[in-house]
């Protein structure tokens, strides 16, 4: 009897142990934090294996055991091994894999990641370190080289996508919507990008047809995720324009990443025609914290403080323009100064919970901006034509514009994985409050006469004032499903969703259905096709709601138009990618065609990067175009691309059709990297842009009154970087991982590009457009250290 009881006990124990299981999951990245796809995760013979997905994630279930040995293998990387003693339940192993550079010399890259959705993935960190552009290699500068995207200028992080306004683009960092300064003009620019390229792990950009999970914007979305360090790491950059320091530290449960940047544009601004004392200071501090108290819970925090100060005391200006047969010279002596301040703060905290196949999160975020533009500048000017004086006079400009805005948000979001489906759902609330104060005027005197001429009064040339507080509440809900499946026709990736938004100030209830589908044919795996479309809205913010009313000639007041509705865009985007090999290297050729039917347009004009809206929904229009891109590695391990786009935009108001303000009829961008033959430590980066000029109007007039275009924008920037200490190749860990010395040549060919015009009016009310040129050739030295 005792023997039978022993046999029964041993059998039950064995069955119980056989039924017990251990779940192993985690994320695999490279040393820079980029996810690694296709990593083989195995637990030994007979215990199972799997591959990581596009986000570097894996999940593997095996029977319970006393010791679990996991190995991680990927061609071109060193094999990583981990041992778990007495594993139970769900275990997490996340790690970084180091490249085996001795093997990489023998490895041939066989393919480039295929794109089956509206989001394009970018390597922002590598671009930021090598590209020679005055923004310091910002993510926005890289985006501006993509097809359909046009930058606002070399010192600005703003960009226009497929003819849209600068306000039609949304930016996310770790799922937090980021806002930009609103009063910034071209000379102040934004100083520092809202995204720190040294902290990025992944960057996705869509120029149209993006999914319902993203906020109500009509043009584009930039989705950035910062790295989660696995150990101590750091980098430092010093240049003639400032410096940056990034520090990170991480373990299995806690990780932190901090980035500090400082920048001065004094040397670059000094190349402009206006001479004086430039004293700009731009400072940015960003921090990311991540804590996992258990396998199911996680807590994340994000903080950004962006402090920008612009001081300028002009002395004189001497501008020559025109042709050899019609040469003009504009001379000004200044008095006064300008002192502007743009301070913005963003903070967010996210609590996440994972149970089974469901991830839940609650995010609380806040944004605060305090902006001041203050200047009193006067000048005496002379305008000559071929030695003959056309006009002389004085002018005085005064401005005290103040803006304070607060945005508080709460977002609940969930993701559930069901077989080949990934269901996303969210509910968000947002509260916006803006305080705006406008006080500006301009007085002009020509040949002893004050303009405009009035026999019985002294009038200013232009005056604008306003005092407004605007508040609004928004509630939004999203339901979205992503279906991925391999069929006999090929690999399908289909995402459909609906976004619903209610805005309290206008009482609008908006429904935005969106759909995107991608296919990699089984019979032609070198091809990838995608089609996307939907309804997109542009919710009005403070500036879109301001309506100007003329109270006397040249004098205006601003009023809040509470009846302004959201602009609407019905979009359809179709594209294809073709992967091929040339020169024994992988390449990808992409093409996209798009059409946007616009309605309820709130027309706007752009002057000196300042966007001024009409303040009412008065127009309709369309945008259509073709975009092309050739991407590849002309040099192994170094990305290059050529982008080209053609576009047509029209806007109709009161039966009159004109181009939209950011209508770039053509746009060619090149980013090329190479190693100097015979000097493998010397890397060259070339960035070139050629695009059509922008629509320009005279002061106080709109495109419907008449317009002309600025000359085409042409610019080439060159960056050279020499590896004093290269990344380790012998498997040993060093205190200094790499050290690069670089030199940047901004505006290599010293081309004079026109940013906007200063208008001079004589006593006969004849106006002359004097061009304001952008920055000229400049040299910058920099040093980058990784440790």
PDB file of C-alpha atoms in Angstrom, residues 430-703:
ATOM      1  CA  UNK A 430      -7.719  68.372 -22.226  1.00  0.00           C
ATOM      2  CA  UNK A 431      -8.044  71.889 -20.837  1.00  0.00           C
ATOM      3  CA  UNK A 432      -6.525  74.865 -22.676  1.00  0.00           C
ATOM      4  CA  UNK A 433      -6.204  78.400 -21.347  1.00  0.00           C
ATOM      5  CA  UNK A 434      -4.441  81.205 -23.213  1.00  0.00           C
ATOM      6  CA  UNK A 435      -3.776  84.815 -22.248  1.00  0.00           C
ATOM      7  CA  UNK A 436      -2.730  87.066 -25.109  1.00  0.00           C
ATOM      8  CA  UNK A 437      -1.704  90.717 -25.059  1.00  0.00           C
ATOM      9  CA  UNK A 438      -0.944  92.514 -28.338  1.00  0.00           C
ATOM     10  CA  UNK A 439       0.437  96.045 -28.602  1.00  0.00           C
ATOM     11  CA  UNK A 440       2.446  97.039 -31.640  1.00  0.00           C
ATOM     12  CA  UNK A 441       2.756  99.993 -33.970  1.00  0.00           C
ATOM     13  CA  UNK A 442       4.996 101.293 -36.719  1.00  0.00           C
ATOM     14  CA  UNK A 443       5.616 104.879 -37.767  1.00  0.00           C
ATOM     15  CA  UNK A 444       7.204 105.815 -41.084  1.00  0.00           C
ATOM     16  CA  UNK A 445       8.537 109.123 -42.311  1.00  0.00           C
ATOM     17  CA  UNK A 446       9.675 109.585 -45.912  1.00  0.00           C
ATOM     18  CA  UNK A 447      11.318 112.783 -47.218  1.00  0.00           C
ATOM     19  CA  UNK A 448       9.944 114.728 -44.282  1.00  0.00           C
ATOM     20  CA  UNK A 449       6.392 113.425 -44.667  1.00  0.00           C
ATOM     21  CA  UNK A 450       4.729 111.117 -42.177  1.00  0.00           C
ATOM     22  CA  UNK A 451       3.003 108.140 -43.816  1.00  0.00           C
ATOM     23  CA  UNK A 452       0.160 107.831 -44.402  1.00  0.00           C
ATOM     24  CA  UNK A 453      -0.356 111.414 -45.405  1.00  0.00           C
ATOM     25  CA  UNK A 454      -3.175 113.168 -43.540  1.00  0.00           C
ATOM     26  CA  UNK A 455      -3.564 116.972 -43.742  1.00  0.00           C
ATOM     27  CA  UNK A 456      -5.264 117.326 -40.357  1.00  0.00           C
ATOM     28  CA  UNK A 457      -3.804 114.474 -38.257  1.00  0.00           C
ATOM     29  CA  UNK A 458      -0.630 112.566 -37.431  1.00  0.00           C
ATOM     30  CA  UNK A 459      -1.162 108.879 -38.031  1.00  0.00           C
ATOM     31  CA  UNK A 460       0.919 105.759 -37.629  1.00  0.00           C
ATOM     32  CA  UNK A 461       1.648 103.528 -40.599  1.00  0.00           C
ATOM     33  CA  UNK A 462       0.368 100.422 -38.812  1.00  0.00           C
ATOM     34  CA  UNK A 463      -1.046  99.700 -35.353  1.00  0.00           C
ATOM     35  CA  UNK A 464      -2.496  96.587 -33.743  1.00  0.00           C
ATOM     36  CA  UNK A 465      -3.728  95.972 -30.228  1.00  0.00           C
ATOM     37  CA  UNK A 466      -5.715  93.348 -28.387  1.00  0.00           C
ATOM     38  CA  UNK A 467      -6.277  91.832 -24.963  1.00  0.00           C
ATOM     39  CA  UNK A 468      -7.858  88.384 -24.804  1.00  0.00           C
ATOM     40  CA  UNK A 469      -8.247  85.326 -22.575  1.00  0.00           C
ATOM     41  CA  UNK A 470      -9.387  82.155 -24.347  1.00  0.00           C
ATOM     42  CA  UNK A 471     -10.308  78.859 -22.708  1.00  0.00           C
ATOM     43  CA  UNK A 472     -11.482  75.561 -24.160  1.00  0.00           C
ATOM     44  CA  UNK A 473     -12.020  71.968 -23.079  1.00  0.00           C
ATOM     45  CA  UNK A 474     -11.663  68.920 -25.284  1.00  0.00           C
ATOM     46  CA  UNK A 475     -12.767  65.321 -24.903  1.00  0.00           C
ATOM     47  CA  UNK A 476     -11.487  62.711 -27.341  1.00  0.00           C
ATOM     48  CA  UNK A 477     -11.976  58.974 -27.784  1.00  0.00           C
ATOM     49  CA  UNK A 478     -10.171  56.559 -30.093  1.00  0.00           C
ATOM     50  CA  UNK A 479     -10.832  52.980 -31.161  1.00  0.00           C
ATOM     51  CA  UNK A 480      -8.271  51.429 -33.508  1.00  0.00           C
ATOM     52  CA  UNK A 481      -7.484  47.906 -34.677  1.00  0.00           C
ATOM     53  CA  UNK A 482      -4.310  46.683 -36.384  1.00  0.00           C
ATOM     54  CA  UNK A 483      -4.462  43.379 -38.233  1.00  0.00           C
ATOM     55  CA  UNK A 484      -1.309  41.625 -39.390  1.00  0.00           C
ATOM     56  CA  UNK A 485      -1.367  38.306 -41.153  1.00  0.00           C
ATOM     57  CA  UNK A 486       0.574  36.199 -43.648  1.00  0.00           C
ATOM     58  CA  UNK A 487      -1.700  34.865 -46.395  1.00  0.00           C
ATOM     59  CA  UNK A 488      -1.170  33.240 -49.761  1.00  0.00           C
ATOM     60  CA  UNK A 489      -1.254  36.735 -51.304  1.00  0.00           C
ATOM     61  CA  UNK A 490       1.478  38.007 -49.014  1.00  0.00           C
ATOM     62  CA  UNK A 491       1.938  39.816 -45.713  1.00  0.00           C
ATOM     63  CA  UNK A 492      -0.916  42.182 -44.803  1.00  0.00           C
ATOM     64  CA  UNK A 493      -0.802  45.080 -42.366  1.00  0.00           C
ATOM     65  CA  UNK A 494      -4.165  46.836 -42.009  1.00  0.00           C
ATOM     66  CA  UNK A 495      -5.034  49.526 -39.453  1.00  0.00           C
ATOM     67  CA  UNK A 496      -8.476  51.065 -39.165  1.00  0.00           C
ATOM     68  CA  UNK A 497      -9.804  53.395 -36.520  1.00  0.00           C
ATOM     69  CA  UNK A 498     -12.142  56.196 -35.574  1.00  0.00           C
ATOM     70  CA  UNK A 499     -11.270  59.308 -33.610  1.00  0.00           C
ATOM     71  CA  UNK A 500     -14.063  61.365 -32.021  1.00  0.00           C
ATOM     72  CA  UNK A 501     -13.476  64.808 -30.492  1.00  0.00           C
ATOM     73  CA  UNK A 502     -15.740  67.314 -28.769  1.00  0.00           C
ATOM     74  CA  UNK A 503     -14.623  70.927 -28.249  1.00  0.00           C
ATOM     75  CA  UNK A 504     -16.476  73.004 -25.682  1.00  0.00           C
ATOM     76  CA  UNK A 505     -15.774  76.508 -27.023  1.00  0.00           C
ATOM     77  CA  UNK A 506     -17.354  75.886 -30.414  1.00  0.00           C
ATOM     78  CA  UNK A 507     -19.640  72.963 -29.499  1.00  0.00           C
ATOM     79  CA  UNK A 508     -18.164  70.907 -32.341  1.00  0.00           C
ATOM     80  CA  UNK A 509     -18.394  67.129 -32.367  1.00  0.00           C
ATOM     81  CA  UNK A 510     -15.891  65.731 -34.868  1.00  0.00           C
ATOM     82  CA  UNK A 511     -15.688  62.165 -36.146  1.00  0.00           C
ATOM     83  CA  UNK A 512     -12.507  61.201 -37.980  1.00  0.00           C
ATOM     84  CA  UNK A 513     -12.438  57.717 -39.599  1.00  0.00           C
ATOM     85  CA  UNK A 514      -9.022  56.639 -40.864  1.00  0.00           C
ATOM     86  CA  UNK A 515      -7.767  53.530 -42.664  1.00  0.00           C
ATOM     87  CA  UNK A 516      -4.383  52.360 -43.887  1.00  0.00           C
ATOM     88  CA  UNK A 517      -3.436  49.080 -45.545  1.00  0.00           C
ATOM     89  CA  UNK A 518      -0.093  47.638 -46.585  1.00  0.00           C
ATOM     90  CA  UNK A 519       0.884  44.527 -48.552  1.00  0.00           C
ATOM     91  CA  UNK A 520       4.166  42.761 -49.243  1.00  0.00           C
ATOM     92  CA  UNK A 521       3.265  40.368 -52.108  1.00  0.00           C
ATOM     93  CA  UNK A 522       4.297  36.770 -51.653  1.00  0.00           C
ATOM     94  CA  UNK A 523       5.295  36.511 -55.298  1.00  0.00           C
ATOM     95  CA  UNK A 524       7.307  39.751 -55.286  1.00  0.00           C
ATOM     96  CA  UNK A 525       8.748  40.291 -51.797  1.00  0.00           C
ATOM     97  CA  UNK A 526      10.965  43.119 -53.049  1.00  0.00           C
ATOM     98  CA  UNK A 527       7.832  45.261 -53.374  1.00  0.00           C
ATOM     99  CA  UNK A 528       5.695  46.837 -50.646  1.00  0.00           C
ATOM    100  CA  UNK A 529       2.433  48.654 -51.353  1.00  0.00           C
ATOM    101  CA  UNK A 530       0.365  50.895 -49.083  1.00  0.00           C
ATOM    102  CA  UNK A 531      -2.842  52.890 -49.282  1.00  0.00           C
ATOM    103  CA  UNK A 532      -4.146  55.254 -46.605  1.00  0.00           C
ATOM    104  CA  UNK A 533      -6.876  57.802 -46.226  1.00  0.00           C
ATOM    105  CA  UNK A 534      -9.376  59.395 -43.936  1.00  0.00           C
ATOM    106  CA  UNK A 535     -10.797  62.599 -42.549  1.00  0.00           C
ATOM    107  CA  UNK A 536      -8.434  64.910 -40.646  1.00  0.00           C
ATOM    108  CA  UNK A 537      -9.270  68.038 -38.679  1.00  0.00           C
ATOM    109  CA  UNK A 538      -7.251  71.021 -37.500  1.00  0.00           C
ATOM    110  CA  UNK A 539      -8.634  72.160 -34.161  1.00  0.00           C
ATOM    111  CA  UNK A 540      -8.410  75.948 -33.720  1.00  0.00           C
ATOM    112  CA  UNK A 541      -5.994  77.208 -31.088  1.00  0.00           C
ATOM    113  CA  UNK A 542      -5.510  80.775 -29.896  1.00  0.00           C
ATOM    114  CA  UNK A 543      -4.101  82.330 -33.087  1.00  0.00           C
ATOM    115  CA  UNK A 544      -6.708  80.768 -35.387  1.00  0.00           C
ATOM    116  CA  UNK A 545      -9.481  82.410 -33.357  1.00  0.00           C
ATOM    117  CA  UNK A 546      -8.232  86.008 -33.594  1.00  0.00           C
ATOM    118  CA  UNK A 547     -10.100  88.221 -36.032  1.00  0.00           C
ATOM    119  CA  UNK A 548      -8.679  91.616 -37.066  1.00  0.00           C
ATOM    120  CA  UNK A 549     -11.032  94.579 -37.364  1.00  0.00           C
ATOM    121  CA  UNK A 550      -9.927  97.887 -38.893  1.00  0.00           C
ATOM    122  CA  UNK A 551     -11.068 100.867 -36.820  1.00  0.00           C
ATOM    123  CA  UNK A 552      -9.295 103.513 -38.936  1.00  0.00           C
ATOM    124  CA  UNK A 553      -6.855 103.452 -41.878  1.00  0.00           C
ATOM    125  CA  UNK A 554      -3.880 101.324 -40.771  1.00  0.00           C
ATOM    126  CA  UNK A 555      -5.184 100.787 -37.219  1.00  0.00           C
ATOM    127  CA  UNK A 556      -6.560  97.396 -36.164  1.00  0.00           C
ATOM    128  CA  UNK A 557      -7.853  95.640 -33.081  1.00  0.00           C
ATOM    129  CA  UNK A 558      -8.094  91.892 -32.547  1.00  0.00           C
ATOM    130  CA  UNK A 559     -11.265  90.134 -31.478  1.00  0.00           C
ATOM    131  CA  UNK A 560     -11.928  86.517 -30.543  1.00  0.00           C
ATOM    132  CA  UNK A 561     -14.200  84.785 -33.017  1.00  0.00           C
ATOM    133  CA  UNK A 562     -15.926  82.025 -31.074  1.00  0.00           C
ATOM    134  CA  UNK A 563     -17.616  80.763 -34.231  1.00  0.00           C
ATOM    135  CA  UNK A 564     -14.380  79.522 -35.813  1.00  0.00           C
ATOM    136  CA  UNK A 565     -14.689  75.835 -36.687  1.00  0.00           C
ATOM    137  CA  UNK A 566     -12.049  73.181 -37.275  1.00  0.00           C
ATOM    138  CA  UNK A 567     -10.491  73.037 -40.716  1.00  0.00           C
ATOM    139  CA  UNK A 568     -11.072  69.750 -42.518  1.00  0.00           C
ATOM    140  CA  UNK A 569      -8.941  67.678 -44.876  1.00  0.00           C
ATOM    141  CA  UNK A 570     -10.120  64.586 -46.739  1.00  0.00           C
ATOM    142  CA  UNK A 571      -6.921  62.725 -47.661  1.00  0.00           C
ATOM    143  CA  UNK A 572      -5.939  59.763 -49.787  1.00  0.00           C
ATOM    144  CA  UNK A 573      -2.317  58.601 -50.067  1.00  0.00           C
ATOM    145  CA  UNK A 574      -1.003  55.735 -52.171  1.00  0.00           C
ATOM    146  CA  UNK A 575       2.585  54.562 -52.265  1.00  0.00           C
ATOM    147  CA  UNK A 576       4.991  51.768 -53.130  1.00  0.00           C
ATOM    148  CA  UNK A 577       8.541  50.748 -52.190  1.00  0.00           C
ATOM    149  CA  UNK A 578      10.910  48.755 -54.351  1.00  0.00           C
ATOM    150  CA  UNK A 579      13.934  47.132 -52.691  1.00  0.00           C
ATOM    151  CA  UNK A 580      16.890  46.285 -54.873  1.00  0.00           C
ATOM    152  CA  UNK A 581      20.656  45.901 -54.814  1.00  0.00           C
ATOM    153  CA  UNK A 582      23.206  47.988 -56.690  1.00  0.00           C
ATOM    154  CA  UNK A 583      26.980  48.170 -56.270  1.00  0.00           C
ATOM    155  CA  UNK A 584      26.508  45.219 -53.882  1.00  0.00           C
ATOM    156  CA  UNK A 585      24.545  47.530 -51.530  1.00  0.00           C
ATOM    157  CA  UNK A 586      20.878  47.569 -50.511  1.00  0.00           C
ATOM    158  CA  UNK A 587      18.690  50.389 -51.863  1.00  0.00           C
ATOM    159  CA  UNK A 588      15.037  51.323 -51.690  1.00  0.00           C
ATOM    160  CA  UNK A 589      13.072  53.486 -54.110  1.00  0.00           C
ATOM    161  CA  UNK A 590       9.814  54.936 -52.783  1.00  0.00           C
ATOM    162  CA  UNK A 591       7.016  56.812 -54.520  1.00  0.00           C
ATOM    163  CA  UNK A 592       3.831  58.342 -53.139  1.00  0.00           C
ATOM    164  CA  UNK A 593       0.893  60.140 -54.705  1.00  0.00           C
ATOM    165  CA  UNK A 594      -1.506  62.154 -52.563  1.00  0.00           C
ATOM    166  CA  UNK A 595      -4.580  64.320 -52.785  1.00  0.00           C
ATOM    167  CA  UNK A 596      -6.155  66.454 -50.071  1.00  0.00           C
ATOM    168  CA  UNK A 597      -9.589  68.024 -50.423  1.00  0.00           C
ATOM    169  CA  UNK A 598      -9.673  70.989 -48.021  1.00  0.00           C
ATOM    170  CA  UNK A 599     -12.784  72.624 -46.630  1.00  0.00           C
ATOM    171  CA  UNK A 600     -13.587  75.138 -43.896  1.00  0.00           C
ATOM    172  CA  UNK A 601     -10.153  76.661 -44.486  1.00  0.00           C
ATOM    173  CA  UNK A 602      -9.078  79.475 -42.180  1.00  0.00           C
ATOM    174  CA  UNK A 603      -6.816  81.427 -44.613  1.00  0.00           C
ATOM    175  CA  UNK A 604      -3.510  82.733 -43.310  1.00  0.00           C
ATOM    176  CA  UNK A 605      -0.513  84.775 -44.416  1.00  0.00           C
ATOM    177  CA  UNK A 606       3.132  84.303 -43.386  1.00  0.00           C
ATOM    178  CA  UNK A 607       5.377  87.273 -42.685  1.00  0.00           C
ATOM    179  CA  UNK A 608       8.780  86.835 -41.047  1.00  0.00           C
ATOM    180  CA  UNK A 609       7.745  83.301 -39.956  1.00  0.00           C
ATOM    181  CA  UNK A 610       4.748  84.793 -38.149  1.00  0.00           C
ATOM    182  CA  UNK A 611       1.473  83.162 -39.159  1.00  0.00           C
ATOM    183  CA  UNK A 612      -1.530  85.499 -39.214  1.00  0.00           C
ATOM    184  CA  UNK A 613      -4.935  83.872 -39.703  1.00  0.00           C
ATOM    185  CA  UNK A 614      -8.007  85.505 -41.198  1.00  0.00           C
ATOM    186  CA  UNK A 615      -9.954  84.347 -38.134  1.00  0.00           C
ATOM    187  CA  UNK A 616     -12.881  82.742 -39.955  1.00  0.00           C
ATOM    188  CA  UNK A 617     -13.637  79.674 -42.085  1.00  0.00           C
ATOM    189  CA  UNK A 618     -13.943  81.325 -45.467  1.00  0.00           C
ATOM    190  CA  UNK A 619     -12.193  79.199 -48.099  1.00  0.00           C
ATOM    191  CA  UNK A 620     -11.861  75.785 -49.674  1.00  0.00           C
ATOM    192  CA  UNK A 621      -9.078  74.218 -51.679  1.00  0.00           C
ATOM    193  CA  UNK A 622      -6.948  71.225 -52.490  1.00  0.00           C
ATOM    194  CA  UNK A 623      -3.381  69.896 -52.378  1.00  0.00           C
ATOM    195  CA  UNK A 624      -2.039  67.303 -54.824  1.00  0.00           C
ATOM    196  CA  UNK A 625       1.413  66.014 -55.561  1.00  0.00           C
ATOM    197  CA  UNK A 626       3.985  63.277 -56.099  1.00  0.00           C
ATOM    198  CA  UNK A 627       6.902  62.433 -53.804  1.00  0.00           C
ATOM    199  CA  UNK A 628       9.924  60.267 -54.593  1.00  0.00           C
ATOM    200  CA  UNK A 629      12.820  59.043 -52.468  1.00  0.00           C
ATOM    201  CA  UNK A 630      15.898  56.938 -53.153  1.00  0.00           C
ATOM    202  CA  UNK A 631      17.343  55.531 -49.927  1.00  0.00           C
ATOM    203  CA  UNK A 632      20.389  53.342 -49.493  1.00  0.00           C
ATOM    204  CA  UNK A 633      23.786  52.748 -48.033  1.00  0.00           C
ATOM    205  CA  UNK A 634      26.296  54.011 -50.536  1.00  0.00           C
ATOM    206  CA  UNK A 635      28.737  53.243 -47.732  1.00  0.00           C
ATOM    207  CA  UNK A 636      28.156  50.225 -45.478  1.00  0.00           C
ATOM    208  CA  UNK A 637      26.514  51.236 -42.203  1.00  0.00           C
ATOM    209  CA  UNK A 638      25.819  54.816 -43.327  1.00  0.00           C
ATOM    210  CA  UNK A 639      22.428  55.990 -44.639  1.00  0.00           C
ATOM    211  CA  UNK A 640      21.976  58.373 -47.558  1.00  0.00           C
ATOM    212  CA  UNK A 641      18.946  59.527 -49.506  1.00  0.00           C
ATOM    213  CA  UNK A 642      17.675  61.763 -52.282  1.00  0.00           C
ATOM    214  CA  UNK A 643      14.149  63.215 -52.087  1.00  0.00           C
ATOM    215  CA  UNK A 644      12.148  64.966 -54.768  1.00  0.00           C
ATOM    216  CA  UNK A 645       8.595  66.234 -54.761  1.00  0.00           C
ATOM    217  CA  UNK A 646       6.249  68.220 -56.982  1.00  0.00           C
ATOM    218  CA  UNK A 647       3.117  69.818 -55.603  1.00  0.00           C
ATOM    219  CA  UNK A 648       0.143  71.971 -56.517  1.00  0.00           C
ATOM    220  CA  UNK A 649      -1.968  73.829 -53.967  1.00  0.00           C
ATOM    221  CA  UNK A 650      -4.983  76.042 -54.510  1.00  0.00           C
ATOM    222  CA  UNK A 651      -7.224  77.974 -52.188  1.00  0.00           C
ATOM    223  CA  UNK A 652     -10.490  79.637 -53.197  1.00  0.00           C
ATOM    224  CA  UNK A 653     -12.068  82.578 -51.399  1.00  0.00           C
ATOM    225  CA  UNK A 654     -15.041  84.529 -52.767  1.00  0.00           C
ATOM    226  CA  UNK A 655     -14.592  82.886 -56.156  1.00  0.00           C
ATOM    227  CA  UNK A 656     -10.895  83.797 -56.467  1.00  0.00           C
ATOM    228  CA  UNK A 657      -8.298  81.001 -56.556  1.00  0.00           C
ATOM    229  CA  UNK A 658      -4.682  81.493 -55.384  1.00  0.00           C
ATOM    230  CA  UNK A 659      -1.826  79.230 -54.179  1.00  0.00           C
ATOM    231  CA  UNK A 660      -1.537  78.515 -50.465  1.00  0.00           C
ATOM    232  CA  UNK A 661       1.185  80.448 -48.526  1.00  0.00           C
ATOM    233  CA  UNK A 662       3.546  77.443 -48.251  1.00  0.00           C
ATOM    234  CA  UNK A 663       3.150  76.369 -51.869  1.00  0.00           C
ATOM    235  CA  UNK A 664       6.523  74.915 -52.874  1.00  0.00           C
ATOM    236  CA  UNK A 665       5.955  73.717 -56.407  1.00  0.00           C
ATOM    237  CA  UNK A 666       9.108  71.607 -56.362  1.00  0.00           C
ATOM    238  CA  UNK A 667      11.506  70.455 -53.673  1.00  0.00           C
ATOM    239  CA  UNK A 668      14.797  68.566 -54.013  1.00  0.00           C
ATOM    240  CA  UNK A 669      16.776  67.419 -50.955  1.00  0.00           C
ATOM    241  CA  UNK A 670      19.961  65.387 -50.695  1.00  0.00           C
ATOM    242  CA  UNK A 671      21.662  63.852 -47.674  1.00  0.00           C
ATOM    243  CA  UNK A 672      24.807  61.896 -48.544  1.00  0.00           C
ATOM    244  CA  UNK A 673      27.421  60.278 -46.310  1.00  0.00           C
ATOM    245  CA  UNK A 674      30.713  58.714 -47.281  1.00  0.00           C
ATOM    246  CA  UNK A 675      34.127  57.763 -45.929  1.00  0.00           C
ATOM    247  CA  UNK A 676      37.131  59.393 -47.568  1.00  0.00           C
ATOM    248  CA  UNK A 677      38.986  56.735 -49.598  1.00  0.00           C
ATOM    249  CA  UNK A 678      42.224  55.778 -47.897  1.00  0.00           C
ATOM    250  CA  UNK A 679      41.213  57.550 -44.684  1.00  0.00           C
ATOM    251  CA  UNK A 680      38.602  55.261 -43.083  1.00  0.00           C
ATOM    252  CA  UNK A 681      38.437  57.424 -39.971  1.00  0.00           C
ATOM    253  CA  UNK A 682      37.242  60.496 -41.914  1.00  0.00           C
ATOM    254  CA  UNK A 683      33.522  60.689 -42.633  1.00  0.00           C
ATOM    255  CA  UNK A 684      31.838  63.253 -44.894  1.00  0.00           C
ATOM    256  CA  UNK A 685      28.187  64.341 -44.714  1.00  0.00           C
ATOM    257  CA  UNK A 686      26.621  66.526 -47.383  1.00  0.00           C
ATOM    258  CA  UNK A 687      23.199  68.139 -47.025  1.00  0.00           C
ATOM    259  CA  UNK A 688      21.710  70.021 -49.948  1.00  0.00           C
ATOM    260  CA  UNK A 689      18.319  71.657 -50.525  1.00  0.00           C
ATOM    261  CA  UNK A 690      16.786  73.230 -53.629  1.00  0.00           C
ATOM    262  CA  UNK A 691      13.156  74.346 -53.555  1.00  0.00           C
ATOM    263  CA  UNK A 692      10.818  76.864 -55.055  1.00  0.00           C
ATOM    264  CA  UNK A 693      10.339  80.271 -53.479  1.00  0.00           C
ATOM    265  CA  UNK A 694       7.472  81.149 -51.164  1.00  0.00           C
ATOM    266  CA  UNK A 695       4.440  83.283 -51.846  1.00  0.00           C
ATOM    267  CA  UNK A 696       5.010  86.906 -50.718  1.00  0.00           C
ATOM    268  CA  UNK A 697       2.700  89.891 -50.424  1.00  0.00           C
ATOM    269  CA  UNK A 698       3.111  93.564 -49.558  1.00  0.00           C
ATOM    270  CA  UNK A 699       2.325  94.632 -45.972  1.00  0.00           C
ATOM    271  CA  UNK A 700      -1.357  94.910 -45.235  1.00  0.00           C
ATOM    272  CA  UNK A 701      -2.288  92.920 -48.348  1.00  0.00           C
ATOM    273  CA  UNK A 702      -3.249  89.305 -48.920  1.00  0.00           C
ATOM    274  CA  UNK A 703      -2.589  86.826 -51.718  1.00  0.00           C
TER     275      UNK A 703
END
